[in-house]
Short mmCIF file of C-alpha atoms in Angstrom, two decimals:
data_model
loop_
_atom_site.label_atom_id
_atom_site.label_comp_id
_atom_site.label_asym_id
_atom_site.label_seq_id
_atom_site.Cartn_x
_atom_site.Cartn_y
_atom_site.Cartn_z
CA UNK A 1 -58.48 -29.18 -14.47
CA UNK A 2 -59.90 -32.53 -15.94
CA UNK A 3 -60.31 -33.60 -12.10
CA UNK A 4 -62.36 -30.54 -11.48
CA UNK A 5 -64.65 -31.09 -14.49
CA UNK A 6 -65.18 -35.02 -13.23
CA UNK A 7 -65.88 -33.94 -9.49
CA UNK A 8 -68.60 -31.52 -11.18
CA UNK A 9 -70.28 -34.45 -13.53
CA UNK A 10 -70.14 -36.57 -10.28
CA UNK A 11 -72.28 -34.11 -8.05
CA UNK A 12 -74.77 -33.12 -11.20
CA UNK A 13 -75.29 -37.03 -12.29
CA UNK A 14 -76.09 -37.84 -7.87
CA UNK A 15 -78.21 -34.66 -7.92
CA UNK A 16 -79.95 -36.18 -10.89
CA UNK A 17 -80.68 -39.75 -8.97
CA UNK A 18 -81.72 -38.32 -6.52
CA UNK A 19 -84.63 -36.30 -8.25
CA UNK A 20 -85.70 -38.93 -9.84
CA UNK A 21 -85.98 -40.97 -6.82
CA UNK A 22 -87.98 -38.13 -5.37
CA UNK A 23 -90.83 -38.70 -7.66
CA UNK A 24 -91.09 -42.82 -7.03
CA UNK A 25 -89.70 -43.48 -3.71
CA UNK A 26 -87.86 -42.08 -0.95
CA UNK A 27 -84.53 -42.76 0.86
CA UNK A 28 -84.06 -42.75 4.21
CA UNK A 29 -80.18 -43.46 5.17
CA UNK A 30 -79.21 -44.16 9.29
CA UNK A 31 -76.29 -45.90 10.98
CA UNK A 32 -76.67 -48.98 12.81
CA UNK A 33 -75.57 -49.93 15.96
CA UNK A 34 -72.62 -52.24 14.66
CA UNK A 35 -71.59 -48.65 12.73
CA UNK A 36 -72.48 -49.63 9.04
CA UNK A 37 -74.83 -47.24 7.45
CA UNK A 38 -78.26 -48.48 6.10
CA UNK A 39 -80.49 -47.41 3.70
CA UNK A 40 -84.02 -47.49 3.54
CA UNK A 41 -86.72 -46.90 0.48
CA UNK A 42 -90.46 -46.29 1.44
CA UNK A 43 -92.67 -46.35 -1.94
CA UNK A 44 -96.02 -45.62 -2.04
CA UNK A 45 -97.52 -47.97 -4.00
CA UNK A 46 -101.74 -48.12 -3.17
CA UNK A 47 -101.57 -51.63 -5.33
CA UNK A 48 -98.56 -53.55 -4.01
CA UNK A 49 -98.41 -53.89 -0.04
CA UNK A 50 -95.30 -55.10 -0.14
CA UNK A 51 -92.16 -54.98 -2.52
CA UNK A 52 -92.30 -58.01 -4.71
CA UNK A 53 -88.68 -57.91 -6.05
CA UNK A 54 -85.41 -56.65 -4.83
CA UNK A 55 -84.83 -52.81 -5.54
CA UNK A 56 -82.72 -53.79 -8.86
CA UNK A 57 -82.35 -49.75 -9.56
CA UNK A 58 -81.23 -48.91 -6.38
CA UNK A 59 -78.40 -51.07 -6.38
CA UNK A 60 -77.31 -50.28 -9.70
CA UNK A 61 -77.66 -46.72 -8.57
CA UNK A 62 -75.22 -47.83 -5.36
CA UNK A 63 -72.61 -49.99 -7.96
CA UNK A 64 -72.61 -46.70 -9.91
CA UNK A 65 -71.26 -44.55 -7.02
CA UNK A 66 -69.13 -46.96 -5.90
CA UNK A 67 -67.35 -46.94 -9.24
CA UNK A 68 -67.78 -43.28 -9.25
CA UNK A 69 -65.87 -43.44 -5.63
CA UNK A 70 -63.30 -45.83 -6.84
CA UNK A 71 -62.65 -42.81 -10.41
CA UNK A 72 -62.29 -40.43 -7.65
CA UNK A 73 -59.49 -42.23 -5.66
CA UNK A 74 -57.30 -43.67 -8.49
CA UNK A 75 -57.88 -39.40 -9.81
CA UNK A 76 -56.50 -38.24 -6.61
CA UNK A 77 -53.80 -40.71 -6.09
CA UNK A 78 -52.72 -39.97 -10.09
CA UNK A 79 -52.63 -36.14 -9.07
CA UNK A 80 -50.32 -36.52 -5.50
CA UNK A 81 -47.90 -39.19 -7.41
CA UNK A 82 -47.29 -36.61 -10.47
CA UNK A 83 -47.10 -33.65 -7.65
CA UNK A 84 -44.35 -35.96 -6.07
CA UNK A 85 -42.71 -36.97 -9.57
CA UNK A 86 -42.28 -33.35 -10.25
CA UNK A 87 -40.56 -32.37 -7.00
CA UNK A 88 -38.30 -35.80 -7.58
CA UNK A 89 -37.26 -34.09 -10.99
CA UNK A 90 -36.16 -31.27 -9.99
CA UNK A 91 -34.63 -32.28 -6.56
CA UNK A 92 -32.45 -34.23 -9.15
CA UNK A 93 -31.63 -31.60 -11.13
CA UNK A 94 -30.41 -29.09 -8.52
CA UNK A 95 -28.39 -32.04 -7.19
CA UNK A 96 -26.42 -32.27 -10.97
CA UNK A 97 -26.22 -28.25 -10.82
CA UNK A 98 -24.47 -28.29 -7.64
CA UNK A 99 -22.12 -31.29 -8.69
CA UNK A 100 -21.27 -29.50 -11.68
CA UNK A 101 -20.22 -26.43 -9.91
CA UNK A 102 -17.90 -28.18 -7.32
CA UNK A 103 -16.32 -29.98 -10.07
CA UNK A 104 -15.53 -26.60 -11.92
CA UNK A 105 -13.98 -25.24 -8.89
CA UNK A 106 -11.59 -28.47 -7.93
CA UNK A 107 -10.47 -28.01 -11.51
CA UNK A 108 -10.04 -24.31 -10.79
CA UNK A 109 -8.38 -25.07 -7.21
CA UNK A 110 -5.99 -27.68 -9.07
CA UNK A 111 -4.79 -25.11 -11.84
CA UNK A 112 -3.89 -22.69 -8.35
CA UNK A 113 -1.82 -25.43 -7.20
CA UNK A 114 0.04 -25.90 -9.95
CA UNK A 115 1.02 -22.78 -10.61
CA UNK A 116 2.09 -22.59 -7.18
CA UNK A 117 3.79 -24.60 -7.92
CA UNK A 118 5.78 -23.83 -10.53
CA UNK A 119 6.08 -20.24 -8.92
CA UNK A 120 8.21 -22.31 -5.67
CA UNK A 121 9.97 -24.06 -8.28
CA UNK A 122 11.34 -20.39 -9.75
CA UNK A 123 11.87 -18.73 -6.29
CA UNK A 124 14.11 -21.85 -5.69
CA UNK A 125 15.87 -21.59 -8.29
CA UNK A 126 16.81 -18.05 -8.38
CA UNK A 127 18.05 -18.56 -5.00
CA UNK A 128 20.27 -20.88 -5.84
CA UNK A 129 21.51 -18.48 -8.54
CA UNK A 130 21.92 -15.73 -6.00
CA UNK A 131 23.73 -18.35 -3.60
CA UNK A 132 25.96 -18.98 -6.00
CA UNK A 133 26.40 -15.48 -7.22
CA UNK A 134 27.43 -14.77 -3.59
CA UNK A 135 29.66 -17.67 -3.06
CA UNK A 136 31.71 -16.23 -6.40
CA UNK A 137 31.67 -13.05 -5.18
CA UNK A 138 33.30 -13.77 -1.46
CA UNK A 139 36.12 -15.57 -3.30
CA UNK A 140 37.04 -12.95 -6.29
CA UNK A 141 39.21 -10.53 -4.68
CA UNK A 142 38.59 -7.14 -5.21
CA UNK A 143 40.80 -5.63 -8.19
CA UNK A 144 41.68 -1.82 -7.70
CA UNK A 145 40.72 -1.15 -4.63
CA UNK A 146 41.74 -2.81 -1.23
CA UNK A 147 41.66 -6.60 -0.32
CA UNK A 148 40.82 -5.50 3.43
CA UNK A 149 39.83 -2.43 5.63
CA UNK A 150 43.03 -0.51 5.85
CA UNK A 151 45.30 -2.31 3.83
CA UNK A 152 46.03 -0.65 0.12
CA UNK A 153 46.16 -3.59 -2.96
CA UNK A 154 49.90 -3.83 -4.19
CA UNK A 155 48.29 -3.52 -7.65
CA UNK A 156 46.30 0.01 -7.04
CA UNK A 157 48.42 2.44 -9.54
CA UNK A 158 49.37 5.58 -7.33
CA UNK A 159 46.72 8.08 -7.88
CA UNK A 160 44.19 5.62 -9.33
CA UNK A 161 40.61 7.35 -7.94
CA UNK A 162 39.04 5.01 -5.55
CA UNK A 163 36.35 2.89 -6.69
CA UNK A 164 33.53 0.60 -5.30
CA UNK A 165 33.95 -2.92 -4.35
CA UNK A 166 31.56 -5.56 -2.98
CA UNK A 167 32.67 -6.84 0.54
CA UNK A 168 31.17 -10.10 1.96
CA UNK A 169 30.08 -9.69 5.52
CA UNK A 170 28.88 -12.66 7.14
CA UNK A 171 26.80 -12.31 10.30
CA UNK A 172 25.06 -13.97 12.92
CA UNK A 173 22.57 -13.38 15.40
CA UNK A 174 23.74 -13.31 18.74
CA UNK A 175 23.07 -16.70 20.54
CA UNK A 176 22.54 -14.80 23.95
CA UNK A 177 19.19 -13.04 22.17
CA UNK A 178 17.31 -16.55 23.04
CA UNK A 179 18.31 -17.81 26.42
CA UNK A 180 16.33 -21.06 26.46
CA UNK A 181 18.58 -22.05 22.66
CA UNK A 182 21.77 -20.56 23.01
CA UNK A 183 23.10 -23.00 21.30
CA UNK A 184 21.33 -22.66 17.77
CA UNK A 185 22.37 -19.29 15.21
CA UNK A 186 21.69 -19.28 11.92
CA UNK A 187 23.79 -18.11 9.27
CA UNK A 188 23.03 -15.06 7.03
CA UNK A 189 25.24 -13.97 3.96
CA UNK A 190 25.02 -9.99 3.63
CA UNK A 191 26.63 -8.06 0.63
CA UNK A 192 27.55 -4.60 1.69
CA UNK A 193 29.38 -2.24 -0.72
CA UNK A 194 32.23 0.21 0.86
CA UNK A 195 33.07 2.62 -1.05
CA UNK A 196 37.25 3.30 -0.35
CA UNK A 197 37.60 7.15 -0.14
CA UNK A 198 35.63 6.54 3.77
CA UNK A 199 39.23 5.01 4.12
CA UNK A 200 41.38 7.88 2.94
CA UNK A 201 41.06 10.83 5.37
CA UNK A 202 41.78 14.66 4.50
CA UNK A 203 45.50 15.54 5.87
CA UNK A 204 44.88 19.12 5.56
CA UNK A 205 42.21 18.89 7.94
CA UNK A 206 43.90 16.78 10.33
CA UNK A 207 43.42 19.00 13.96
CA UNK A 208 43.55 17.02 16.52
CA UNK A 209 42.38 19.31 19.31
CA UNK A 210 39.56 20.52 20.79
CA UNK A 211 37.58 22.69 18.94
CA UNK A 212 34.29 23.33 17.40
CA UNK A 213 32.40 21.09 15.52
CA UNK A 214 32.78 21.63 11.79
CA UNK A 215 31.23 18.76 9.85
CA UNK A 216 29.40 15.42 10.39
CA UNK A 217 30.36 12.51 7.64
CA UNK A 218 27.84 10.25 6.29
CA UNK A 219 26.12 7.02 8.42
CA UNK A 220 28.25 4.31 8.24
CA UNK A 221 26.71 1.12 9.50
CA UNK A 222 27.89 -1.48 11.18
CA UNK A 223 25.62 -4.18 12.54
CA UNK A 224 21.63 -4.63 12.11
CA UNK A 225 19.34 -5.73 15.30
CA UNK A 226 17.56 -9.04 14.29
CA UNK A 227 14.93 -8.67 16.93
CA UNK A 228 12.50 -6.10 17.96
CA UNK A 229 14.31 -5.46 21.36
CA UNK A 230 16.73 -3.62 18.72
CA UNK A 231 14.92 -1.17 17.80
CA UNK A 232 16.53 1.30 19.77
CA UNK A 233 18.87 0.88 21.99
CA UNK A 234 22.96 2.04 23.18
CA UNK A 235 25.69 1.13 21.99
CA UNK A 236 29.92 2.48 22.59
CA UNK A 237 33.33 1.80 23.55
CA UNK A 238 35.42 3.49 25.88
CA UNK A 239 37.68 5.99 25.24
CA UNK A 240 39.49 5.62 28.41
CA UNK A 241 39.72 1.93 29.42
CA UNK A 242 41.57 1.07 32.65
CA UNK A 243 42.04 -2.47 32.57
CA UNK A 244 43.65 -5.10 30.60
CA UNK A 245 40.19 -7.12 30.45
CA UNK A 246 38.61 -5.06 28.64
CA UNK A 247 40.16 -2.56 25.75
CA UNK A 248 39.12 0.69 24.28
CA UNK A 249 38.37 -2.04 21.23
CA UNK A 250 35.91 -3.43 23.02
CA UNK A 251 32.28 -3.06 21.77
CA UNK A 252 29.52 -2.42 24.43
CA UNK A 253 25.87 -2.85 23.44
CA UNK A 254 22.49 -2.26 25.54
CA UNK A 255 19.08 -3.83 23.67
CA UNK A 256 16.59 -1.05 25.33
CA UNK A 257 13.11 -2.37 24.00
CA UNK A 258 12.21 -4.55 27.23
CA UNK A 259 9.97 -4.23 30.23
CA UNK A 260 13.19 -5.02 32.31
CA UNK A 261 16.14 -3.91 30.68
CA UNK A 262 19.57 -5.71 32.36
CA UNK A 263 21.59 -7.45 29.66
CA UNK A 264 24.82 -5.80 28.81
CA UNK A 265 26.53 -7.41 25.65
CA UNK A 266 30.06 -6.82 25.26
CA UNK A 267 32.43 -8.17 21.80
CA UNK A 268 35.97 -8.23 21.65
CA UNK A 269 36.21 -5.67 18.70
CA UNK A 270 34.55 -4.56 16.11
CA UNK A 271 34.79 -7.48 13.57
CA UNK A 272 33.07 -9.61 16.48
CA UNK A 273 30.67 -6.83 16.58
CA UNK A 274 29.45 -6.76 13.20
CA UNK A 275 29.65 -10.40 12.92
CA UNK A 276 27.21 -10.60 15.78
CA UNK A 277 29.60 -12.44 18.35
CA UNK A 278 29.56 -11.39 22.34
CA UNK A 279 32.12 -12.73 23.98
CA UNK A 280 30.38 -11.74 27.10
CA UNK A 281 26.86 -10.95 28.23
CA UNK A 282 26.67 -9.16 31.46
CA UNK A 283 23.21 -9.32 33.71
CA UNK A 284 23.15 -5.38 35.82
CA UNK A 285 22.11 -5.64 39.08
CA UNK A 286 19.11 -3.00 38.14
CA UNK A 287 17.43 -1.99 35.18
CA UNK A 288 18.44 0.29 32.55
CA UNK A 289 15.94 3.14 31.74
CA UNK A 290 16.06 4.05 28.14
CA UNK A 291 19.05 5.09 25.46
CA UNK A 292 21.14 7.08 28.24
CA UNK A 293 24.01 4.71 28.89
CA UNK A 294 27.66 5.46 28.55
CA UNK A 295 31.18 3.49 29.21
CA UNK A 296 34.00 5.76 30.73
CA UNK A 297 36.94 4.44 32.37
CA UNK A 298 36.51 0.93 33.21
CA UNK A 299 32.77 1.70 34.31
CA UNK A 300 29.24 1.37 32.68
CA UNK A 301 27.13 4.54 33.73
CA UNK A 302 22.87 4.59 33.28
CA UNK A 303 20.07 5.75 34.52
CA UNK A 304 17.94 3.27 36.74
CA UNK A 305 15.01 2.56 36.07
CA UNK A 306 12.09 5.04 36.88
CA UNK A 307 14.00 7.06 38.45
CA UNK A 308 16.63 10.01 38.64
CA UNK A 309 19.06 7.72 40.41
CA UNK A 310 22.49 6.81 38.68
CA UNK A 311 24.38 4.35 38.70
CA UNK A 312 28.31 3.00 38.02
CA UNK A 313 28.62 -0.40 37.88
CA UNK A 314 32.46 -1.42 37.66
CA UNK A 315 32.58 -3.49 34.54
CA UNK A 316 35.80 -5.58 35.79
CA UNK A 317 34.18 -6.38 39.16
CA UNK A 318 30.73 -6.83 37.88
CA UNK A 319 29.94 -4.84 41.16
CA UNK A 320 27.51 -1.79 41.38
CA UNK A 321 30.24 0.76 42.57
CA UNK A 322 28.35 3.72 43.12
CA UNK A 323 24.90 5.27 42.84
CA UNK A 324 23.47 8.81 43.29
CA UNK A 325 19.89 10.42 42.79
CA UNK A 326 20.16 13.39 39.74
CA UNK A 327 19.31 16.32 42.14
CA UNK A 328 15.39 17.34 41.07
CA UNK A 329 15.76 15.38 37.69
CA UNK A 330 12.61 14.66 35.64
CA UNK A 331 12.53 11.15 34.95
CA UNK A 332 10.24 8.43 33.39
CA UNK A 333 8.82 10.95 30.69
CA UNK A 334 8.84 14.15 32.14
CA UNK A 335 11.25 15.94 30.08
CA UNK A 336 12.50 13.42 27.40
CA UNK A 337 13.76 14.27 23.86
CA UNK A 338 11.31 15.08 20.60
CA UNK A 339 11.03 11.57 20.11
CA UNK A 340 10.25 10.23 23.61
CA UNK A 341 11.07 7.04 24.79
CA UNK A 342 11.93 7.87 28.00
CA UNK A 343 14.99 9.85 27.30
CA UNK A 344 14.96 12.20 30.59
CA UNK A 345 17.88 11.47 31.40
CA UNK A 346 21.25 11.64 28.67
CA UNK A 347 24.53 10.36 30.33
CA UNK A 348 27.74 11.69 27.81
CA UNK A 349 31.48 11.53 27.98
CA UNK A 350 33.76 13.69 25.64
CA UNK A 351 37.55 15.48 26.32
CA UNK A 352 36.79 17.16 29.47
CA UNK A 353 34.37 14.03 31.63
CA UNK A 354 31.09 12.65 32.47
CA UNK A 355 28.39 15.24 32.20
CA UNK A 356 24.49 14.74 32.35
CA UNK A 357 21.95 15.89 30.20
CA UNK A 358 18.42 16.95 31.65
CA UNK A 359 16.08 18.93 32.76
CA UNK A 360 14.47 19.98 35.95
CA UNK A 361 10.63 21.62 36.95
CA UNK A 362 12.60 24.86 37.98
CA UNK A 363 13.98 24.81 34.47
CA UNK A 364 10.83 24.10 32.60
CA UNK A 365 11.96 21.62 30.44
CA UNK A 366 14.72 23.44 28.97
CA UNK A 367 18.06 21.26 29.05
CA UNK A 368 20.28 21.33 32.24
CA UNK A 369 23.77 20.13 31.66
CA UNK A 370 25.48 18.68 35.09
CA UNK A 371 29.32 17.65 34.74
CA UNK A 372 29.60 14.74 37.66
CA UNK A 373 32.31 13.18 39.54
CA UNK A 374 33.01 10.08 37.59
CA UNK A 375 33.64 7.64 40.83
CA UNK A 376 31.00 9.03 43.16
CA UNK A 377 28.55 10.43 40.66
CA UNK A 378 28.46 13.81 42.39
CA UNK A 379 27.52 16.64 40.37
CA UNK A 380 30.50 19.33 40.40
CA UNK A 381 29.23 21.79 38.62
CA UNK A 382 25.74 22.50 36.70
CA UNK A 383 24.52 25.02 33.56
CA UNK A 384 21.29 25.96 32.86
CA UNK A 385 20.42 26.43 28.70
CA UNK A 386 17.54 27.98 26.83
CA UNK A 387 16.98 24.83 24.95
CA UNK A 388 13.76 23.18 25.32
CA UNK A 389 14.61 19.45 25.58
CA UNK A 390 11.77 18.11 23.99
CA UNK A 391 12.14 20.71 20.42
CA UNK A 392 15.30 18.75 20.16
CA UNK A 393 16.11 14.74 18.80
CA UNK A 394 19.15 14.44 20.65
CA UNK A 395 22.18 15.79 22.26
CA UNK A 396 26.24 14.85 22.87
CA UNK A 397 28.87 16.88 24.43
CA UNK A 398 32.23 17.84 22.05
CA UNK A 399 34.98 19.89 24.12
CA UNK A 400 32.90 21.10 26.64
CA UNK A 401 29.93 21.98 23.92
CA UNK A 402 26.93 20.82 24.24
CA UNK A 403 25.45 20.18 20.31
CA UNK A 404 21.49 19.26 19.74
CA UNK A 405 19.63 17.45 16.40
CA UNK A 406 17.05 19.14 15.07
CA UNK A 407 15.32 15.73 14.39
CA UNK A 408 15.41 12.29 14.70
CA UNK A 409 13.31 11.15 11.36
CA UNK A 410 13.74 13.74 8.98
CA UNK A 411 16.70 11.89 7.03
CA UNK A 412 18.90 15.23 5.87
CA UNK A 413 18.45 16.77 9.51
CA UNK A 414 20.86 19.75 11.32
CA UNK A 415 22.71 20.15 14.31
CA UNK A 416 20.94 23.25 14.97
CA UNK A 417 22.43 24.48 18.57
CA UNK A 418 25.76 24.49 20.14
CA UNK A 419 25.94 25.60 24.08
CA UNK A 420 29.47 26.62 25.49
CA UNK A 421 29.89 26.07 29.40
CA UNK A 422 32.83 28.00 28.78
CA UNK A 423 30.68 31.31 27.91
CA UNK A 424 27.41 30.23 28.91
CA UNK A 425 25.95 31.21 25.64
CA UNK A 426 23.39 29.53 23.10
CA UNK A 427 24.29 29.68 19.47
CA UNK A 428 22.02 28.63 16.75
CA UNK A 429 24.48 26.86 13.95
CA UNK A 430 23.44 24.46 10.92
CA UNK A 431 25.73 21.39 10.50
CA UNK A 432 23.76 18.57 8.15
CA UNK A 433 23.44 15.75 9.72
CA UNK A 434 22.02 12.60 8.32
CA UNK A 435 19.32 9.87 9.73
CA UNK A 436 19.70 7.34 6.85
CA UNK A 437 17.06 4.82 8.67
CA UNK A 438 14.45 7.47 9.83
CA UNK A 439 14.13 6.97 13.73
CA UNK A 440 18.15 7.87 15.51
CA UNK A 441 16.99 7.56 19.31
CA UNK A 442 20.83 7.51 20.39
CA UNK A 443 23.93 10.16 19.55
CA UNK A 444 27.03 9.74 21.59
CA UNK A 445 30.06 10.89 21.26
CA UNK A 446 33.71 9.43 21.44
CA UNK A 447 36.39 11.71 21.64
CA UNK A 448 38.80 8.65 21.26
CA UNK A 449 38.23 7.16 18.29
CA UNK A 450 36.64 11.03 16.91
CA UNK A 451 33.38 9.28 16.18
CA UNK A 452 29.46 10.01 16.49
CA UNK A 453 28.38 6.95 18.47
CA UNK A 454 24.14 6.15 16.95
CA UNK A 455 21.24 3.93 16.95
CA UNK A 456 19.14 4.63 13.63
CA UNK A 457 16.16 2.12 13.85
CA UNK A 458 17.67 -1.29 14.43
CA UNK A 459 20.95 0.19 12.42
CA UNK A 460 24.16 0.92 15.00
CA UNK A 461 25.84 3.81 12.85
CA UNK A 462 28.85 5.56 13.06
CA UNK A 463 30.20 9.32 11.85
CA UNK A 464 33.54 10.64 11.11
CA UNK A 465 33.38 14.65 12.26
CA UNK A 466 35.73 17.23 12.09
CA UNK A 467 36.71 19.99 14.61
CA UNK A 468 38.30 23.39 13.78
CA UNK A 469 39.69 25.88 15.99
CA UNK A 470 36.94 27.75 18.54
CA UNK A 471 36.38 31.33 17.15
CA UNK A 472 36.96 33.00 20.70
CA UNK A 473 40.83 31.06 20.91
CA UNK A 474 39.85 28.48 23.21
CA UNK A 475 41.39 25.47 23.35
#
């Protein structure tokens, strides 16, 4: 503001000058040839003909805007160097601002760490508790109950009810799961609890023939997948082995979540099994479609690959011994089980043979039951059912009967048809069945050991059933 005011005194006081120049003398300004600019003063004076004197006012008038030029420069270089001073100050400023708020959040960023920290500190500490807890546990015996599957504690008083005991399990993956490190498994500690009535069974309901299917017992599991190629899969043992290689203890076990399914894993029994031990992995000569697989006699039956063809490959040989096509079999999706997966094609085994479990486009999807020729893989002799295949989970054959799940997530589920190829005739029954882990994409049955053979979502399961006598006197 001040500069304004001087700027306007400057102009009024040269605007004075030159008035009263006006009314003595006047100036006449030009540029010379070197470039300097020159003044000139005519006065009309009718007694002097000439100027006597220097022009004394003139120059003083000249000093005085030079001066006045000189005020004006030092004003405008005052005004730029305070303009500049400001911007300075507050440059500086936002630079402390923004070195204050770093420093608040390293402070912040070190209080994370250490309680980080101190969090890592507790998790490591409570797992050496648990370690230990586990350790302790593995070496107290059990006390009123039984030291081992099947053998009764001396010190159980006769009719003592049975009780709960912890069990230590210790498991390992299988080394064949990673091909390139076979030689690296690490070591798990699992705490399972069994409760000791599963190993007391009901004498008055002790039938041992064929009959119908009466009740299914509760999931008992015996080994967990540690990969995602287990999460479905099939899994047996034969009820009929031939040979002295393998036994009708011998575990079988198909991973069935691969592009190219071909590794067969087999473990000497079922401790080896559950422990996670193969003492053998097998490599098929062609690739497995989906959870259809079966051992009978000495031989591994499945379903190739898209396609209805079937296949028995000799298990002591290691030689493909026989293969057939399913006569007009869907396959690869057509007519699979409620759950999908490729299922069109469900190989079984149970008292009376191998049967097959499908459909066909004449049938329109309803389930087609074929009992085949166990060495050729002919089919002998084929019933047609009401039962659409893809309403039900699953299916397995009892005595002749074909049985069906109602579904494969719902975990307190039915068995909710029953098919007689003795009588051709569908009966709708209701006998709970359980799927403790929410996605059972395998039943099988093994007349054997009296078991239901399944695959629960990574979890291999077993059930104890019972059979009464058929209704209509069969046997």
């Amino acid at each position: 503001m001040w500069l304004q005011v001087s700027l306007f005194s400057l102009s009024c006081l040269l605007l004075s000058i030159q008035t009263q120049a006006q009314d003595r003398a006047s100036l006449h300004r030009s540029n010379e040839p070197s470039g300097r600019c020159h003044y000139t003063f005519t006065v009309a004076s009718p007694q002097e003909s000439s100027c006597p004197g220097s022009n004394r006012e003139m120059d003083g008038v000249l000093s005085r805007l030079t001066l006045l030029e000189a005020l004006v420069s030092r004003l405008l270089a005052g005004v730029d160097k305070g303009t500049m001073t400001g911007v300075g100050a507050n440059r500086e400023e936002g630079l402390q601002e923004a070195y204050s708020q770093v420093t608040g959040e390293r402070n912040q960023l070190q209080q994370d760490k250490e309680r980080l920290n101190r969090q890592i500190q507790e998790l490591q500490r409570r797992l050496a508790e648990l370690s230990q807890e586990a350790e302790s546990l593995r070496q107290k015996p059990c006390q009123h109950t039984l030291t081992s599957v099947g053998t009764q504690h001396e010190n159980r008083p006769t009719g003592l009810p049975a009780v709960n005991c912890p069990q230590i399990c210790i498991s390992l993956p299988d080394p064949t799961y990673d091909f390139g490190n076979s030689g690296y498994q690490e070591m798990k500690a699992e705490v399972t609890e069994i409760s000791a009535s599963h190993l007391f069974h009901d004498r008055s309901h002790n039938f041992t023939g064929c009959g119908e299917l009466v009740s299914v017992g509760d999931p008992v599991s015996h080994r967990k997948a540690d990969s995602i190629t287990g999460k479905y899969g099939a899994w047996m043992q034969d009820p009929e082995p031939q040979g002295p290689q393998y036994t009708n203890n011998t575990v079988w076990r198909i991973d069935a979540v691969r592009r190219d399914v071909r590794h067969l894993f087999a473990y000497e029994d079922m401790d080896q099994f559950t422990r996670g031990f193969p003492m053998k992995v097998l490599v098929l000569p062609e690739p497995v479609e989906s959870t259809g697989a079966t051992v009978y006699r000495g031989s591994l039956y499945y379903q190739r690959r898209r396609s209805r063809t079937l296949i028995r490959y000799d298990l002591a040989s290691e030689y493909l011994a026989s293969r057939m096509d399913l006569p007009h079999a869907g396959f690869h999706g057509q007519h699979p089980y409620s759950w999908g997966g490729y299922t069109d094609i469900d190989l079984a085994v149970d008292e009376q043979g191998l049967w097959a479990i499908y459909s066909t486009s004449k049938a329109r999807g309803a389930i087609v039951i074929s009992q085949l020729n166990p060495e050729s893989l002919e089919v002998k002799k084929t019933w047609e059912t009401n039962i659409k295949k893809n309403t039900v989970a699953n299916a397995f054959m009892v005595c002749g009967r074909l049985y069906t799940v109602a579904s494969y997530t719902v975990p307190n589920t039915t068995i909710n048809f029953v098919f007689d190829t003795a009588t051709g005739v569908v009966q709708a029954v209701s006998v709970p069945f359980k799927n403790k882990y929410s996605y059972n994409s395998m039943v099988d049955y093994n007349h054997a050991q009296r078991k239901l053979y399944a695959w629960d979502n990574f979890h291999m399961v077993t059930y104890d059933i019972r059979l009464g006598r058929a209704s209509h006197g069969r046997s």
